[in-house]
PDB file of C-alpha atoms in Angstrom:
ATOM      1  CA  MET A   1       0.000   0.000   0.000  1.00  0.00           C
ATOM      2  CA  SER A   2       1.115   3.557  -0.606  1.00  0.00           C
ATOM      3  CA  SER A   3       1.884   5.968   2.224  1.00  0.00           C
ATOM      4  CA  GLU A   4      -1.316   7.866   1.386  1.00  0.00           C
ATOM      5  CA  ALA A   5      -3.364   4.661   1.530  1.00  0.00           C
ATOM      6  CA  ASN A   6      -1.833   3.827   4.917  1.00  0.00           C
ATOM      7  CA  LYS A   7      -2.623   7.349   6.129  1.00  0.00           C
ATOM      8  CA  LYS A   8      -6.218   7.059   4.939  1.00  0.00           C
ATOM      9  CA  LEU A   9      -6.553   3.713   6.724  1.00  0.00           C
ATOM     10  CA  MET A  10      -5.272   5.232  10.003  1.00  0.00           C
ATOM     11  CA  GLN A  11      -7.742   8.114   9.621  1.00  0.00           C
ATOM     12  CA  GLU A  12     -10.549   5.569   9.185  1.00  0.00           C
ATOM     13  CA  ILE A  13      -9.346   3.620  12.225  1.00  0.00           C
ATOM     14  CA  PHE A  14      -9.341   6.726  14.423  1.00  0.00           C
ATOM     15  CA  ALA A  15     -12.751   7.804  13.103  1.00  0.00           C
ATOM     16  CA  GLU A  16     -14.146   4.394  14.112  1.00  0.00           C
ATOM     17  CA  ILE A  17     -12.481   4.591  17.516  1.00  0.00           C
ATOM     18  CA  GLU A  18     -14.021   8.009  18.053  1.00  0.00           C
ATOM     19  CA  ASP A  19     -17.409   6.354  17.452  1.00  0.00           C
ATOM     20  CA  GLY A  20     -16.575   3.783  20.133  1.00  0.00           C
ATOM     21  CA  LYS A  21     -15.654   0.996  17.724  1.00  0.00           C
ATOM     22  CA  GLY A  22     -12.332  -0.785  17.457  1.00  0.00           C
ATOM     23  CA  ALA A  23     -12.975  -3.587  14.976  1.00  0.00           C
ATOM     24  CA  LEU A  24     -11.024  -2.011  12.106  1.00  0.00           C
ATOM     25  CA  PHE A  25      -8.026  -1.363  14.356  1.00  0.00           C
ATOM     26  CA  VAL A  26      -8.043  -4.950  15.631  1.00  0.00           C
ATOM     27  CA  ALA A  27      -8.451  -6.318  12.095  1.00  0.00           C
ATOM     28  CA  THR A  28      -5.547  -4.189  10.864  1.00  0.00           C
ATOM     29  CA  LEU A  29      -3.112  -5.409  13.523  1.00  0.00           C
ATOM     30  CA  ALA A  30      -0.774  -8.098  12.226  1.00  0.00           C
ATOM     31  CA  ASP A  31      -0.666 -11.237  14.371  1.00  0.00           C
ATOM     32  CA  ASN A  32       3.046 -10.572  14.968  1.00  0.00           C
ATOM     33  CA  VAL A  33       2.679  -6.834  15.683  1.00  0.00           C
ATOM     34  CA  VAL A  34       5.211  -5.300  18.051  1.00  0.00           C
ATOM     35  CA  MET A  35       4.188  -2.376  20.293  1.00  0.00           C
ATOM     36  CA  ARG A  36       6.924  -0.367  22.010  1.00  0.00           C
ATOM     37  CA  VAL A  37       6.071   2.077  24.790  1.00  0.00           C
ATOM     38  CA  THR A  38       9.163   4.255  24.735  1.00  0.00           C
ATOM     39  CA  GLY A  39      11.048   5.870  27.583  1.00  0.00           C
ATOM     40  CA  GLN A  40      12.561   4.868  30.897  1.00  0.00           C
ATOM     41  CA  TYR A  41       9.562   4.499  33.189  1.00  0.00           C
ATOM     42  CA  SER A  42       7.439   1.618  34.484  1.00  0.00           C
ATOM     43  CA  TRP A  43       5.246   1.485  31.358  1.00  0.00           C
ATOM     44  CA  SER A  44       8.267   1.322  29.016  1.00  0.00           C
ATOM     45  CA  ARG A  45       8.310  -2.119  27.473  1.00  0.00           C
ATOM     46  CA  THR A  46       7.724  -4.047  24.297  1.00  0.00           C
ATOM     47  CA  PHE A  47       4.510  -6.000  23.740  1.00  0.00           C
ATOM     48  CA  GLU A  48       4.975  -8.756  21.181  1.00  0.00           C
ATOM     49  CA  GLY A  49       2.036 -10.153  19.256  1.00  0.00           C
ATOM     50  CA  LYS A  50      -1.533  -9.034  18.709  1.00  0.00           C
ATOM     51  CA  GLU A  51      -2.892 -10.839  21.778  1.00  0.00           C
ATOM     52  CA  SER A  52      -0.313  -9.262  24.075  1.00  0.00           C
ATOM     53  CA  VAL A  53      -0.944  -5.766  22.719  1.00  0.00           C
ATOM     54  CA  LEU A  54      -4.702  -6.128  23.137  1.00  0.00           C
ATOM     55  CA  ARG A  55      -4.723  -7.983  26.458  1.00  0.00           C
ATOM     56  CA  ASP A  56      -1.641  -6.758  28.316  1.00  0.00           C
ATOM     57  CA  LEU A  57      -1.723  -3.129  27.231  1.00  0.00           C
ATOM     58  CA  TYR A  58      -5.065  -1.955  25.873  1.00  0.00           C
ATOM     59  CA  ARG A  59      -7.330  -4.046  28.115  1.00  0.00           C
ATOM     60  CA  TYR A  60      -5.263  -3.030  31.109  1.00  0.00           C
ATOM     61  CA  VAL A  61      -5.531   0.674  30.204  1.00  0.00           C
ATOM     62  CA  GLN A  62      -9.300   0.240  29.699  1.00  0.00           C
ATOM     63  CA  SER A  63      -9.540  -1.124  33.247  1.00  0.00           C
ATOM     64  CA  LEU A  64      -8.045   2.139  34.546  1.00  0.00           C
ATOM     65  CA  VAL A  65     -10.122   4.680  32.593  1.00  0.00           C
ATOM     66  CA  GLU A  66     -13.819   5.409  32.328  1.00  0.00           C
ATOM     67  CA  ARG A  67     -15.839   4.086  29.423  1.00  0.00           C
ATOM     68  CA  GLY A  68     -15.908   6.653  26.618  1.00  0.00           C
ATOM     69  CA  SER A  69     -12.293   7.696  27.189  1.00  0.00           C
ATOM     70  CA  ARG A  70     -10.546   8.141  23.881  1.00  0.00           C
ATOM     71  CA  THR A  71      -7.490   9.292  22.013  1.00  0.00           C
ATOM     72  CA  ILE A  72      -8.207  12.146  19.620  1.00  0.00           C
ATOM     73  CA  PRO A  73      -5.991  12.503  16.542  1.00  0.00           C
ATOM     74  CA  LEU A  74      -4.800  16.020  15.781  1.00  0.00           C
ATOM     75  CA  ARG A  75      -2.623  15.420  12.716  1.00  0.00           C
ATOM     76  CA  PHE A  76      -1.596  12.547  10.480  1.00  0.00           C
ATOM     77  CA  PHE A  77       1.723  12.338   8.644  1.00  0.00           C
ATOM     78  CA  ALA A  78       2.678   9.607   6.187  1.00  0.00           C
ATOM     79  CA  ASP A  79       6.116   8.696   4.910  1.00  0.00           C
ATOM     80  CA  GLY A  80       6.902   5.420   3.207  1.00  0.00           C
ATOM     81  CA  ASP A  81       5.519   2.546   5.261  1.00  0.00           C
ATOM     82  CA  CYS A  82       4.968   4.715   8.365  1.00  0.00           C
ATOM     83  CA  VAL A  83       2.073   6.840   9.570  1.00  0.00           C
ATOM     84  CA  ILE A  84       2.649   9.220  12.459  1.00  0.00           C
ATOM     85  CA  VAL A  85      -0.314  10.434  14.469  1.00  0.00           C
ATOM     86  CA  GLU A  86      -0.110  13.401  16.796  1.00  0.00           C
ATOM     87  CA  ALA A  87      -2.901  12.947  19.323  1.00  0.00           C
ATOM     88  CA  ARG A  88      -4.209  13.875  22.749  1.00  0.00           C
ATOM     89  CA  GLY A  89      -6.176  11.923  25.262  1.00  0.00           C
ATOM     90  CA  ASP A  90      -9.689  12.788  26.357  1.00  0.00           C
ATOM     91  CA  MET A  91      -9.818  10.461  29.322  1.00  0.00           C
ATOM     92  CA  THR A  92     -10.953  10.235  32.904  1.00  0.00           C
ATOM     93  CA  THR A  93      -9.526   7.649  35.276  1.00  0.00           C
ATOM     94  CA  ARG A  94     -11.790   5.392  37.319  1.00  0.00           C
ATOM     95  CA  LYS A  95     -10.729   7.575  40.284  1.00  0.00           C
ATOM     96  CA  GLY A  96     -12.280  10.602  38.550  1.00  0.00           C
ATOM     97  CA  GLU A  97      -9.040  12.337  37.538  1.00  0.00           C
ATOM     98  CA  LYS A  98      -8.553  13.855  34.085  1.00  0.00           C
ATOM     99  CA  TYR A  99      -5.918  12.063  32.040  1.00  0.00           C
ATOM    100  CA  ASP A 100      -5.406  14.098  28.881  1.00  0.00           C
ATOM    101  CA  ASN A 101      -1.941  12.966  27.834  1.00  0.00           C
ATOM    102  CA  GLU A 102      -0.303  14.068  24.584  1.00  0.00           C
ATOM    103  CA  TYR A 103       0.941  11.397  22.208  1.00  0.00           C
ATOM    104  CA  CYS A 104       3.075  10.833  19.174  1.00  0.00           C
ATOM    105  CA  LEU A 105       2.109   7.444  17.772  1.00  0.00           C
ATOM    106  CA  VAL A 106       4.121   5.812  15.003  1.00  0.00           C
ATOM    107  CA  TYR A 107       2.598   2.970  12.997  1.00  0.00           C
ATOM    108  CA  ARG A 108       4.582   0.904  10.482  1.00  0.00           C
ATOM    109  CA  PHE A 109       2.671  -1.031   7.848  1.00  0.00           C
ATOM    110  CA  ASP A 110       3.425  -4.087   5.768  1.00  0.00           C
ATOM    111  CA  GLU A 111       0.905  -5.168   3.128  1.00  0.00           C
ATOM    112  CA  GLY A 112      -1.967  -3.270   4.758  1.00  0.00           C
ATOM    113  CA  LYS A 113      -1.295  -4.553   8.287  1.00  0.00           C
ATOM    114  CA  ILE A 114       0.176  -2.694  11.255  1.00  0.00           C
ATOM    115  CA  VAL A 115       3.370  -4.577  12.124  1.00  0.00           C
ATOM    116  CA  GLU A 116       4.973  -2.102  14.495  1.00  0.00           C
ATOM    117  CA  MET A 117       3.751   0.646  16.825  1.00  0.00           C
ATOM    118  CA  ARG A 118       5.642   3.129  18.991  1.00  0.00           C
ATOM    119  CA  GLU A 119       4.112   5.393  21.597  1.00  0.00           C
ATOM    120  CA  TYR A 120       5.733   8.563  22.902  1.00  0.00           C
ATOM    121  CA  CYS A 121       3.924  10.407  25.694  1.00  0.00           C
ATOM    122  CA  ASP A 122       4.287  12.341  28.947  1.00  0.00           C
ATOM    123  CA  SER A 123       5.582   9.517  31.130  1.00  0.00           C
ATOM    124  CA  VAL A 124       5.300  11.506  34.360  1.00  0.00           C
ATOM    125  CA  LEU A 125       1.609  12.237  33.749  1.00  0.00           C
ATOM    126  CA  CYS A 126       1.015   8.590  32.825  1.00  0.00           C
ATOM    127  CA  GLU A 127       2.396   7.314  36.128  1.00  0.00           C
ATOM    128  CA  GLN A 128       0.702  10.094  38.124  1.00  0.00           C
ATOM    129  CA  ARG A 129      -2.754   9.273  36.745  1.00  0.00           C
ATOM    130  CA  LEU A 130      -2.553   5.564  35.863  1.00  0.00           C
ATOM    131  CA  GLY A 131       0.035   4.441  38.399  1.00  0.00           C
ATOM    132  CA  LEU A 132       3.046   2.223  37.896  1.00  0.00           C
ATOM    133  CA  PHE A 133       2.710  -0.572  35.358  1.00  0.00           C
ATOM    134  CA  PRO A 134       2.445  -3.852  37.285  1.00  0.00           C
ATOM    135  CA  THR A 135       5.600  -5.922  37.487  1.00  0.00           C
ATOM    136  CA  GLY A 136       5.244  -9.351  35.969  1.00  0.00           C
ATOM    137  CA  LYS A 137       2.717  -8.157  33.363  1.00  0.00           C
ATOM    138  CA  THR A 138       4.027  -9.281  29.928  1.00  0.00           C
TER     139      THR A 138
END
């Protein structure tokens, strides 16, 4: 797929997510996808495989935030096999605290599937609002 086609697909994925649906995102993840949460804090780690990304990261985050919390894309950039999304959170924790982190999300595609993801965010805010990532998880 071209970089513009990948960009369009990411725009469609985020539009679906904004409507509370995640099926297109899940379908677009390659079985061997690798998700890297960057930095040097408790959440920094690599999740390997679709099941790990969905279960160990996204399901865990969903257990910490209120239903309807979302990540809002601000801008999309495409270059080669990568799409970069600048985004911000619109989230509330289960404790009632606002968690509106800022993100730079990098998605790498291969044959229409997301094979690699990287997340850059405010690590201090993440730990302040969501707590330390549990040891032994992943």
